[in-house]
mmCIF file of C-alpha atoms in Angstrom:
data_model
loop_
_atom_site.group_PDB
_atom_site.id
_atom_site.type_symbol
_atom_site.label_atom_id
_atom_site.label_comp_id
_atom_site.label_asym_id
_atom_site.label_seq_id
_atom_site.Cartn_x
_atom_site.Cartn_y
_atom_site.Cartn_z
ATOM 1 C CA MET M 1 135.307 74.933 47.655
ATOM 2 C CA SER M 2 135.393 76.593 51.093
ATOM 3 C CA ARG M 3 138.096 76.034 53.728
ATOM 4 C CA ALA M 4 137.548 76.148 57.504
ATOM 5 C CA PHE M 5 139.895 76.915 60.401
ATOM 6 C CA LEU M 6 139.016 76.278 64.055
ATOM 7 C CA ILE M 7 141.606 77.902 66.333
ATOM 8 C CA VAL M 8 141.510 77.191 70.066
ATOM 9 C CA MET M 9 143.275 79.684 72.322
ATOM 10 C CA ASP M 10 143.666 77.286 75.221
ATOM 11 C CA SER M 11 142.047 78.666 78.415
ATOM 12 C CA VAL M 12 141.170 82.124 76.995
ATOM 13 C CA GLY M 13 137.785 82.309 78.703
ATOM 14 C CA ILE M 14 135.538 85.366 78.928
ATOM 15 C CA GLY M 15 133.593 84.739 82.133
ATOM 16 C CA GLY M 16 129.889 84.366 82.769
ATOM 17 C CA ALA M 17 129.455 80.579 82.853
ATOM 18 C CA PRO M 18 125.963 80.053 84.308
ATOM 19 C CA ASP M 19 127.094 76.979 86.263
ATOM 20 C CA ALA M 20 130.403 78.383 87.567
ATOM 21 C CA ASP M 21 129.165 77.865 91.123
ATOM 22 C CA ARG M 22 129.443 74.084 90.574
ATOM 23 C CA PHE M 23 133.175 74.226 89.831
ATOM 24 C CA PHE M 24 135.863 75.007 92.362
ATOM 25 C CA ASN M 25 139.377 76.328 92.866
ATOM 26 C CA ASP M 26 141.055 75.921 96.224
ATOM 27 C CA GLY M 27 137.712 75.105 97.828
ATOM 28 C CA ALA M 28 135.844 78.162 96.505
ATOM 29 C CA PRO M 29 133.483 78.352 93.492
ATOM 30 C CA ASP M 30 134.532 79.787 90.129
ATOM 31 C CA THR M 31 131.685 82.314 90.205
ATOM 32 C CA GLY M 32 133.048 85.573 88.798
ATOM 33 C CA ALA M 33 136.145 84.147 87.078
ATOM 34 C CA ASN M 34 136.887 85.970 83.816
ATOM 35 C CA THR M 35 140.248 85.303 82.181
ATOM 36 C CA VAL M 36 140.263 87.990 79.469
ATOM 37 C CA GLY M 37 138.247 90.506 81.468
ATOM 38 C CA HIS M 38 140.452 90.354 84.543
ATOM 39 C CA ILE M 39 143.677 90.443 82.526
ATOM 40 C CA ALA M 40 142.401 93.512 80.684
ATOM 41 C CA GLN M 41 141.484 95.169 83.984
ATOM 42 C CA ALA M 42 144.891 94.396 85.481
ATOM 43 C CA CYS M 43 146.665 95.833 82.429
ATOM 44 C CA ALA M 44 144.571 99.016 82.532
ATOM 45 C CA GLU M 45 145.377 99.456 86.229
ATOM 46 C CA GLY M 46 149.124 98.977 85.769
ATOM 47 C CA ARG M 47 149.198 95.567 87.482
ATOM 48 C CA ALA M 48 150.661 93.661 84.514
ATOM 49 C CA GLU M 49 153.869 95.498 83.721
ATOM 50 C CA GLU M 50 156.414 92.659 83.589
ATOM 51 C CA GLY M 51 157.760 92.509 80.047
ATOM 52 C CA ARG M 52 154.991 94.745 78.723
ATOM 53 C CA SER M 53 153.156 97.935 79.678
ATOM 54 C CA GLY M 54 149.826 99.716 79.501
ATOM 55 C CA PRO M 55 146.330 98.589 78.517
ATOM 56 C CA LEU M 56 145.932 95.188 76.889
ATOM 57 C CA ASN M 57 146.710 95.712 73.193
ATOM 58 C CA MET M 58 144.900 93.259 70.894
ATOM 59 C CA PRO M 59 143.664 95.291 67.910
ATOM 60 C CA THR M 60 143.012 92.310 65.637
ATOM 61 C CA LEU M 61 140.887 90.139 67.937
ATOM 62 C CA ALA M 62 139.324 93.168 69.634
ATOM 63 C CA GLY M 63 138.393 94.372 66.157
ATOM 64 C CA LEU M 64 136.606 91.078 65.486
ATOM 65 C CA GLY M 65 134.616 91.467 68.706
ATOM 66 C CA LEU M 66 136.609 90.061 71.643
ATOM 67 C CA GLY M 67 135.663 92.886 74.008
ATOM 68 C CA ALA M 68 132.045 92.711 72.896
ATOM 69 C CA GLY M 69 132.138 88.975 73.582
ATOM 70 C CA VAL M 70 133.399 89.570 77.127
ATOM 71 C CA LYS M 71 130.545 92.047 77.703
ATOM 72 C CA LEU M 72 127.985 89.617 76.283
ATOM 73 C CA ALA M 73 129.285 86.654 78.294
ATOM 74 C CA SER M 74 129.867 88.295 81.651
ATOM 75 C CA GLY M 75 128.363 91.778 81.627
ATOM 76 C CA GLU M 76 131.831 93.238 82.281
ATOM 77 C CA ASP M 77 133.867 95.636 80.159
ATOM 78 C CA ALA M 78 137.338 94.598 79.042
ATOM 79 C CA PRO M 79 139.395 97.833 79.072
ATOM 80 C CA GLY M 80 141.288 98.347 75.834
ATOM 81 C CA LEU M 81 139.267 95.760 73.928
ATOM 82 C CA MET M 82 135.869 97.443 73.553
ATOM 83 C CA ALA M 83 136.013 98.128 69.806
ATOM 84 C CA ASP M 84 132.992 98.043 67.502
ATOM 85 C CA PRO M 85 133.007 94.457 66.151
ATOM 86 C CA ALA M 86 133.952 94.017 62.517
ATOM 87 C CA GLY M 87 133.614 90.225 62.515
ATOM 88 C CA LEU M 88 131.214 87.501 63.462
ATOM 89 C CA TRP M 89 131.184 87.487 67.258
ATOM 90 C CA GLY M 90 129.532 85.976 70.299
ATOM 91 C CA ALA M 91 130.087 83.722 73.295
ATOM 92 C CA ALA M 92 129.757 79.967 73.781
ATOM 93 C CA THR M 93 128.589 77.996 76.821
ATOM 94 C CA GLU M 94 129.733 74.477 77.720
ATOM 95 C CA ILE M 95 127.443 71.761 79.072
ATOM 96 C CA SER M 96 129.978 68.940 79.622
ATOM 97 C CA PRO M 97 130.620 68.218 83.329
ATOM 98 C CA GLY M 98 134.265 69.263 83.240
ATOM 99 C CA LYS M 99 136.476 72.299 82.718
ATOM 100 C CA ASP M 100 139.321 70.344 81.129
ATOM 101 C CA THR M 101 140.987 70.021 77.748
ATOM 102 C CA PRO M 102 139.171 66.943 76.371
ATOM 103 C CA SER M 103 135.742 68.122 77.527
ATOM 104 C CA GLY M 104 136.137 71.517 75.900
ATOM 105 C CA HIS M 105 137.649 70.307 72.654
ATOM 106 C CA TRP M 106 135.264 67.406 72.156
ATOM 107 C CA GLU M 107 132.262 69.630 72.712
ATOM 108 C CA LEU M 108 133.626 72.278 70.330
ATOM 109 C CA ALA M 109 133.915 69.414 67.830
ATOM 110 C CA GLY M 110 130.263 68.475 68.352
ATOM 111 C CA VAL M 111 130.427 65.824 71.095
ATOM 112 C CA PRO M 112 129.514 66.746 74.695
ATOM 113 C CA VAL M 113 131.021 64.440 77.316
ATOM 114 C CA PRO M 114 128.324 61.966 78.451
ATOM 115 C CA TRP M 115 130.014 60.841 81.682
ATOM 116 C CA GLU M 116 131.632 62.159 84.837
ATOM 117 C CA TRP M 117 135.418 62.105 84.732
ATOM 118 C CA HIS M 118 137.377 60.216 87.388
ATOM 119 C CA TYR M 119 139.725 62.361 89.460
ATOM 120 C CA PHE M 120 142.386 61.664 92.071
ATOM 121 C CA PRO M 121 141.434 64.120 94.823
ATOM 122 C CA ASP M 122 143.983 63.155 97.504
ATOM 123 C CA GLN M 123 146.960 65.523 97.512
ATOM 124 C CA LYS M 124 149.335 62.751 98.704
ATOM 125 C CA ASN M 125 149.204 59.014 97.981
ATOM 126 C CA SER M 126 146.885 60.043 95.167
ATOM 127 C CA PHE M 127 146.722 56.774 93.252
ATOM 128 C CA PRO M 128 145.106 53.486 94.307
ATOM 129 C CA PRO M 129 147.530 50.601 95.001
ATOM 130 C CA LYS M 130 146.390 48.655 91.928
ATOM 131 C CA ILE M 131 147.399 51.535 89.645
ATOM 132 C CA VAL M 132 150.773 51.916 91.371
ATOM 133 C CA ALA M 133 151.356 48.168 91.034
ATOM 134 C CA LYS M 134 150.416 48.257 87.349
ATOM 135 C CA ALA M 135 152.821 51.143 86.696
ATOM 136 C CA CYS M 136 155.630 49.276 88.464
ATOM 137 C CA GLU M 137 154.881 46.108 86.512
ATOM 138 C CA ILE M 138 155.044 47.845 83.132
ATOM 139 C CA ALA M 139 158.070 49.968 84.057
ATOM 140 C CA GLY M 140 159.921 47.044 85.617
ATOM 141 C CA THR M 141 160.598 48.972 88.830
ATOM 142 C CA GLU M 142 160.010 48.317 92.512
ATOM 143 C CA GLY M 143 158.161 51.594 93.015
ATOM 144 C CA ILE M 144 157.203 55.028 91.745
ATOM 145 C CA LEU M 145 158.106 58.527 92.885
ATOM 146 C CA GLY M 146 155.646 61.344 93.503
ATOM 147 C CA ASN M 147 152.199 59.767 93.817
ATOM 148 C CA CYS M 148 150.770 63.216 94.553
ATOM 149 C CA HIS M 149 149.318 66.430 93.175
ATOM 150 C CA ALA M 150 152.123 68.561 91.770
ATOM 151 C CA SER M 151 153.281 71.144 89.258
ATOM 152 C CA GLY M 152 155.096 69.377 86.460
ATOM 153 C CA THR M 153 158.048 71.741 86.498
ATOM 154 C CA ASN M 154 158.345 71.705 90.284
ATOM 155 C CA ILE M 155 158.212 67.950 90.688
ATOM 156 C CA ILE M 156 161.064 67.239 88.313
ATOM 157 C CA GLU M 157 163.201 69.737 90.220
ATOM 158 C CA GLU M 158 162.276 68.042 93.493
ATOM 159 C CA LEU M 159 162.566 64.423 92.378
ATOM 160 C CA GLY M 160 164.713 64.478 89.228
ATOM 161 C CA ASP M 161 167.939 63.455 90.966
ATOM 162 C CA GLU M 162 166.201 60.668 92.894
ATOM 163 C CA HIS M 163 164.577 59.512 89.654
ATOM 164 C CA ILE M 164 167.990 59.220 87.993
ATOM 165 C CA ARG M 165 169.404 57.377 91.026
ATOM 166 C CA THR M 166 166.535 54.897 91.453
ATOM 167 C CA GLY M 167 165.218 54.596 87.913
ATOM 168 C CA TRP M 168 161.658 54.942 89.264
ATOM 169 C CA PRO M 169 159.166 56.972 87.171
ATOM 170 C CA ILE M 170 157.723 60.194 88.635
ATOM 171 C CA CYS M 171 153.920 59.889 88.713
ATOM 172 C CA TYR M 172 151.653 62.796 89.617
ATOM 173 C CA THR M 173 148.264 64.353 88.937
ATOM 174 C CA SER M 174 146.359 67.628 89.288
ATOM 175 C CA ALA M 175 142.818 68.905 89.609
ATOM 176 C CA ASP M 176 142.232 67.592 86.071
ATOM 177 C CA SER M 177 141.381 63.987 85.227
ATOM 178 C CA VAL M 178 144.981 63.061 84.391
ATOM 179 C CA PHE M 179 147.750 60.630 85.285
ATOM 180 C CA GLN M 180 151.103 62.195 84.367
ATOM 181 C CA ILE M 181 154.465 60.434 84.215
ATOM 182 C CA ALA M 182 157.749 62.335 84.079
ATOM 183 C CA ALA M 183 160.962 60.546 83.172
ATOM 184 C CA HIS M 184 164.426 61.449 81.922
ATOM 185 C CA GLU M 185 164.803 60.893 78.191
ATOM 186 C CA GLU M 186 168.317 59.484 78.517
ATOM 187 C CA HIS M 187 168.462 57.795 81.930
ATOM 188 C CA PHE M 188 164.969 56.261 81.748
ATOM 189 C CA GLY M 189 164.496 56.399 77.983
ATOM 190 C CA LEU M 190 161.870 58.165 75.891
ATOM 191 C CA ASP M 191 160.606 54.983 74.224
ATOM 192 C CA ARG M 192 160.331 53.295 77.615
ATOM 193 C CA LEU M 193 158.329 56.240 78.977
ATOM 194 C CA LEU M 194 155.938 56.189 76.019
ATOM 195 C CA LYS M 195 155.448 52.423 76.334
ATOM 196 C CA LEU M 196 154.712 52.858 80.048
ATOM 197 C CA CYS M 197 152.046 55.484 79.331
ATOM 198 C CA GLU M 198 150.579 53.477 76.469
ATOM 199 C CA GLY M 199 150.460 50.360 78.646
ATOM 200 C CA LEU M 200 148.730 52.150 81.532
ATOM 201 C CA ALA M 201 146.234 54.038 79.377
ATOM 202 C CA PRO M 202 143.621 51.258 78.876
ATOM 203 C CA THR M 203 143.327 50.648 82.633
ATOM 204 C CA LEU M 204 142.978 54.356 83.408
ATOM 205 C CA HIS M 205 140.609 55.006 80.514
ATOM 206 C CA ALA M 206 138.355 52.229 81.827
ATOM 207 C CA MET M 207 138.167 54.266 85.059
ATOM 208 C CA LYS M 208 137.197 57.347 82.963
ATOM 209 C CA VAL M 209 140.512 59.092 83.598
ATOM 210 C CA GLY M 210 140.757 61.457 80.647
ATOM 211 C CA ARG M 211 144.458 61.390 79.818
ATOM 212 C CA VAL M 212 147.720 59.641 80.558
ATOM 213 C CA ILE M 213 150.460 62.149 79.773
ATOM 214 C CA ALA M 214 154.140 61.420 79.109
ATOM 215 C CA ARG M 215 156.301 64.293 80.396
ATOM 216 C CA PRO M 216 159.892 63.659 79.295
ATOM 217 C CA PHE M 217 162.741 65.858 80.522
ATOM 218 C CA ILE M 218 166.503 66.215 80.189
ATOM 219 C CA GLY M 219 169.341 67.730 82.222
ATOM 220 C CA GLU M 220 171.532 66.855 85.184
ATOM 221 C CA ASN M 221 172.180 67.847 88.812
ATOM 222 C CA GLY M 222 168.886 69.607 89.416
ATOM 223 C CA GLN M 223 169.015 71.588 86.158
ATOM 224 C CA PHE M 224 166.140 69.832 84.458
ATOM 225 C CA THR M 225 164.092 70.974 81.466
ATOM 226 C CA ARG M 226 161.000 69.408 79.951
ATOM 227 C CA THR M 227 161.332 68.529 76.263
ATOM 228 C CA PRO M 228 158.794 68.988 73.444
ATOM 229 C CA ASN M 229 158.291 65.206 73.231
ATOM 230 C CA ARG M 230 155.193 65.264 75.437
ATOM 231 C CA ARG M 231 152.578 62.739 74.407
ATOM 232 C CA ASP M 232 148.959 62.580 75.584
ATOM 233 C CA TYR M 233 147.127 59.253 75.585
ATOM 234 C CA ALA M 234 143.541 60.475 75.681
ATOM 235 C CA ILE M 235 140.404 58.414 76.068
ATOM 236 C CA PRO M 236 138.664 58.349 72.665
ATOM 237 C CA ALA M 237 135.658 60.577 72.111
ATOM 238 C CA PRO M 238 132.444 58.559 72.509
ATOM 239 C CA SER M 239 131.131 59.375 69.023
ATOM 240 C CA PRO M 240 132.402 60.877 65.745
ATOM 241 C CA THR M 241 133.625 64.467 65.958
ATOM 242 C CA LEU M 242 133.937 67.303 63.473
ATOM 243 C CA LEU M 243 137.292 65.855 62.418
ATOM 244 C CA ASP M 244 135.640 62.507 61.651
ATOM 245 C CA TRP M 245 132.769 64.189 59.829
ATOM 246 C CA ALA M 246 135.197 66.008 57.537
ATOM 247 C CA TYR M 247 137.565 63.065 57.082
ATOM 248 C CA ASP M 248 134.736 60.651 56.306
ATOM 249 C CA ALA M 249 133.398 63.140 53.752
ATOM 250 C CA GLY M 250 136.734 62.921 51.925
ATOM 251 C CA ARG M 251 138.143 66.207 53.150
ATOM 252 C CA VAL M 252 141.760 66.762 54.156
ATOM 253 C CA THR M 253 142.110 67.605 57.842
ATOM 254 C CA HIS M 254 145.072 69.339 59.483
ATOM 255 C CA ALA M 255 145.706 69.079 63.243
ATOM 256 C CA ILE M 256 148.039 71.686 64.768
ATOM 257 C CA GLY M 257 149.564 71.194 68.220
ATOM 258 C CA LYS M 258 148.011 68.709 70.625
ATOM 259 C CA ILE M 259 144.790 68.255 68.629
ATOM 260 C CA GLY M 260 146.028 64.838 67.487
ATOM 261 C CA ASP M 261 146.492 63.646 71.059
ATOM 262 C CA ILE M 262 143.183 65.102 72.258
ATOM 263 C CA PHE M 263 141.254 63.252 69.555
ATOM 264 C CA SER M 264 143.259 59.997 69.730
ATOM 265 C CA HIS M 265 144.517 60.730 66.194
ATOM 266 C CA ARG M 266 141.089 59.962 64.718
ATOM 267 C CA GLY M 267 139.915 61.828 61.629
ATOM 268 C CA ILE M 268 143.303 63.466 61.013
ATOM 269 C CA THR M 269 145.079 63.528 57.656
ATOM 270 C CA HIS M 270 148.119 65.619 58.604
ATOM 271 C CA LEU M 271 149.609 66.401 62.022
ATOM 272 C CA HIS M 272 151.687 69.548 62.588
ATOM 273 C CA LYS M 273 153.619 69.847 65.862
ATOM 274 C CA GLY M 274 156.401 72.035 67.230
ATOM 275 C CA LYS M 275 158.495 72.948 70.245
ATOM 276 C CA GLY M 276 156.096 75.690 71.317
ATOM 277 C CA ASP M 277 153.327 78.026 70.228
ATOM 278 C CA ALA M 278 155.702 80.021 68.010
ATOM 279 C CA ASP M 279 156.263 76.918 65.872
ATOM 280 C CA LEU M 280 152.530 76.229 65.810
ATOM 281 C CA ALA M 281 151.885 79.803 64.689
ATOM 282 C CA ASP M 282 154.214 79.228 61.749
ATOM 283 C CA HIS M 283 152.186 76.138 60.826
ATOM 284 C CA LEU M 284 148.901 78.064 61.012
ATOM 285 C CA ILE M 285 150.179 80.909 58.831
ATOM 286 C CA ARG M 286 151.675 78.430 56.363
ATOM 287 C CA LEU M 287 148.421 76.488 56.118
ATOM 288 C CA ALA M 288 146.513 79.689 55.423
ATOM 289 C CA ASN M 289 148.589 79.754 52.247
ATOM 290 C CA GLU M 290 148.837 76.029 51.528
ATOM 291 C CA ALA M 291 145.782 74.146 52.842
ATOM 292 C CA GLY M 292 143.717 72.814 49.967
ATOM 293 C CA GLU M 293 140.149 73.593 48.998
ATOM 294 C CA GLY M 294 137.543 72.049 51.246
ATOM 295 C CA SER M 295 140.024 71.355 54.036
ATOM 296 C CA LEU M 296 139.560 71.675 57.796
ATOM 297 C CA THR M 297 142.379 72.972 59.991
ATOM 298 C CA PHE M 298 141.979 72.508 63.771
ATOM 299 C CA ALA M 299 144.622 74.205 65.953
ATOM 300 C CA ASN M 300 145.386 74.440 69.658
ATOM 301 C CA PHE M 301 147.690 77.044 71.214
ATOM 302 C CA VAL M 302 148.422 75.718 74.703
ATOM 303 C CA GLU M 303 150.915 78.116 76.275
ATOM 304 C CA PHE M 304 148.326 80.610 77.548
ATOM 305 C CA ASP M 305 147.205 77.784 79.811
ATOM 306 C CA SER M 306 150.375 75.823 80.535
ATOM 307 C CA LEU M 307 152.834 78.682 81.039
ATOM 308 C CA TYR M 308 150.691 81.472 82.456
ATOM 309 C CA GLY M 309 147.199 80.435 83.558
ATOM 310 C CA HIS M 310 148.128 77.635 85.939
ATOM 311 C CA ARG M 311 151.046 79.696 87.234
ATOM 312 C CA ARG M 312 148.767 82.693 87.847
ATOM 313 C CA ASP M 313 151.074 84.964 85.850
ATOM 314 C CA ILE M 314 148.940 87.904 84.708
ATOM 315 C CA SER M 315 151.766 89.755 82.922
ATOM 316 C CA GLY M 316 152.900 86.622 81.115
ATOM 317 C CA TYR M 317 149.356 85.818 80.012
ATOM 318 C CA ALA M 318 148.918 89.387 78.757
ATOM 319 C CA ARG M 319 152.185 89.164 76.792
ATOM 320 C CA ALA M 320 151.024 85.892 75.227
ATOM 321 C CA LEU M 321 147.672 87.394 74.226
ATOM 322 C CA GLU M 322 149.347 90.413 72.619
ATOM 323 C CA TRP M 323 151.793 88.185 70.762
ATOM 324 C CA PHE M 324 149.007 85.944 69.509
ATOM 325 C CA ASP M 325 147.075 88.942 68.264
ATOM 326 C CA THR M 326 149.955 89.677 65.881
ATOM 327 C CA VAL M 327 149.835 86.051 64.728
ATOM 328 C CA ALA M 328 146.099 86.362 64.109
ATOM 329 C CA ALA M 329 146.683 89.456 61.973
ATOM 330 C CA LYS M 330 149.242 87.676 59.769
ATOM 331 C CA PHE M 331 146.984 84.653 59.463
ATOM 332 C CA LEU M 332 143.854 86.618 58.564
ATOM 333 C CA ASP M 333 145.723 88.550 55.891
ATOM 334 C CA ARG M 334 146.289 85.237 54.086
ATOM 335 C CA LEU M 335 142.724 83.942 54.056
ATOM 336 C CA GLN M 336 141.141 83.343 50.664
ATOM 337 C CA PRO M 337 137.616 84.034 49.369
ATOM 338 C CA GLY M 338 135.248 81.454 50.810
ATOM 339 C CA ASP M 339 137.323 80.802 53.947
ATOM 340 C CA LEU M 340 135.933 80.869 57.488
ATOM 341 C CA ALA M 341 138.185 81.076 60.550
ATOM 342 C CA ILE M 342 136.772 80.845 64.081
ATOM 343 C CA PHE M 343 138.842 81.749 67.140
ATOM 344 C CA THR M 344 137.591 80.308 70.425
ATOM 345 C CA ALA M 345 138.755 78.607 73.650
ATOM 346 C CA ASP M 346 138.107 75.368 75.528
ATOM 347 C CA HIS M 347 137.704 76.708 79.110
ATOM 348 C CA GLY M 348 139.102 79.484 81.283
ATOM 349 C CA ASN M 349 142.212 79.752 83.454
ATOM 350 C CA ASP M 350 141.943 83.153 85.104
ATOM 351 C CA PRO M 351 145.469 84.103 86.261
ATOM 352 C CA SER M 352 143.994 86.504 88.817
ATOM 353 C CA TRP M 353 141.990 83.712 90.469
ATOM 354 C CA ARG M 354 142.578 81.676 93.606
ATOM 355 C CA GLY M 355 144.121 78.210 93.260
ATOM 356 C CA THR M 356 145.858 76.844 90.168
ATOM 357 C CA ASP M 357 143.078 74.983 88.349
ATOM 358 C CA HIS M 358 141.136 75.896 85.206
ATOM 359 C CA THR M 359 138.140 78.177 85.702
ATOM 360 C CA ARG M 360 134.626 77.489 84.443
ATOM 361 C CA GLU M 361 133.809 80.229 81.919
ATOM 362 C CA ARG M 362 132.118 80.970 78.652
ATOM 363 C CA VAL M 363 134.479 81.300 75.688
ATOM 364 C CA PRO M 364 134.734 83.720 72.765
ATOM 365 C CA VAL M 365 133.373 83.012 69.306
ATOM 366 C CA LEU M 366 135.191 85.220 66.799
ATOM 367 C CA GLY M 367 134.683 84.537 63.104
ATOM 368 C CA ALA M 368 136.423 86.087 60.127
ATOM 369 C CA GLY M 369 137.050 85.569 56.465
ATOM 370 C CA PRO M 370 136.576 87.410 53.191
ATOM 371 C CA GLY M 371 132.884 88.251 52.927
ATOM 372 C CA ILE M 372 131.944 87.021 56.429
ATOM 373 C CA GLY M 373 130.947 90.517 57.546
ATOM 374 C CA SER M 374 129.998 91.773 60.998
ATOM 375 C CA ARG M 375 127.185 90.345 63.111
ATOM 376 C CA SER M 376 126.525 88.899 66.529
ATOM 377 C CA VAL M 377 125.678 85.219 66.910
ATOM 378 C CA GLY M 378 124.745 85.843 70.560
ATOM 379 C CA ASN M 379 125.170 83.216 73.248
ATOM 380 C CA VAL M 380 125.544 79.829 71.574
ATOM 381 C CA GLY M 381 126.641 76.339 72.633
ATOM 382 C CA TYR M 382 130.083 74.885 72.111
ATOM 383 C CA VAL M 383 128.499 72.271 69.839
ATOM 384 C CA ASP M 384 127.122 75.011 67.603
ATOM 385 C CA LEU M 385 130.650 75.793 66.403
ATOM 386 C CA ALA M 386 131.015 72.279 64.986
ATOM 387 C CA ALA M 387 127.608 72.479 63.320
ATOM 388 C CA SER M 388 128.454 75.880 61.813
ATOM 389 C CA LEU M 389 131.810 74.736 60.445
ATOM 390 C CA ALA M 390 130.138 71.656 58.966
ATOM 391 C CA THR M 391 127.580 73.922 57.274
ATOM 392 C CA HIS M 392 130.387 76.089 55.918
ATOM 393 C CA LEU M 393 132.206 73.016 54.560
ATOM 394 C CA ASN M 394 128.954 71.575 53.170
ATOM 395 C CA ILE M 395 129.378 68.279 55.002
ATOM 396 C CA PRO M 396 126.834 66.418 57.183
ATOM 397 C CA ALA M 397 126.851 67.315 60.879
ATOM 398 C CA GLN M 398 126.139 64.407 63.228
ATOM 399 C CA GLY M 399 126.101 66.163 66.603
ATOM 400 C CA PRO M 400 123.412 68.040 68.549
ATOM 401 C CA GLY M 401 124.580 71.529 67.563
ATOM 402 C CA LYS M 402 122.788 74.076 65.394
ATOM 403 C CA SER M 403 124.551 76.213 62.820
ATOM 404 C CA PHE M 404 124.628 79.954 63.395
ATOM 405 C CA LEU M 405 125.658 80.679 59.803
#
């Protein structure tokens, strides 16, 4: 019985979204954003030399067709990646009205978002008084800190000492549909933070805010560090996803990284988490050996996005891509006859772009497995990945996608 692996390289877009002009960064449209293409160009021109050097080196994913996918999606070459494809390759276009994590992942799993997300656009005093009051009520405090748009690492440096002194939670947001709460694991308490987020989530979900995110940290005297105990309380997908299709068909499903949080832990048999992408890579390689027949493994590797895309760090993003390419090689070497692995992304986050938000882009579709062979699937929809994986697993697909297998 066949196995399937869906591997999301968070924010590794390839440009060319036909509606990029409707999405904005720092007041300007995303037209022309191209995460992989612009990183590859920067590397070839010697503009990404911190911790690495030379053209972008990704022989495994380039060999499957990553460079060809960039060309198909955007019309641009990706220097160093333009190999003749040896895998199943193409590009996927999103229709959901958002360039965020839930929108991308749900649609890849067969469920486009049917509503407009609620955002908090004001940079300061971002949250309505009723939400602030609700947070204070659940936390048992007289107020909150932050109440603004902020970088998660910056705001704990700015407000961490005051948080410890007052006991007030640090609440902030971003260009995404999120309400984030940072609190010290020892002074505030991890369980208390999680209960605060869980208690706020129903109110915010009713407003169509996509996620309430717990951001615990540790440290003293301005030397603060976020811990791996992040927890996302995501609004549930509006209909069954690929995970549900497989689970309801009696298949074992494995969720690596934040997939469990994104899908509200629905349709998941086993959850595999870690301190960072290196731990998640170990899980993926292990499951290539251990996952049972007929299983579905759904993985997310977030650090491209969280550590390098939002911070507009081209060299760091390039290093992460080159590291992940070595992971992909080890993983592919362990696939068994009948397996299908698809590498893709949920949106873009071009580190060469203006602003700090995600960028609206097409994403790669790179398929591999013993006997899969080489062919182009062309420009497809995100939902077509779910339909194709369902076809491969021989389970019913319930979404609007069409299989390209």
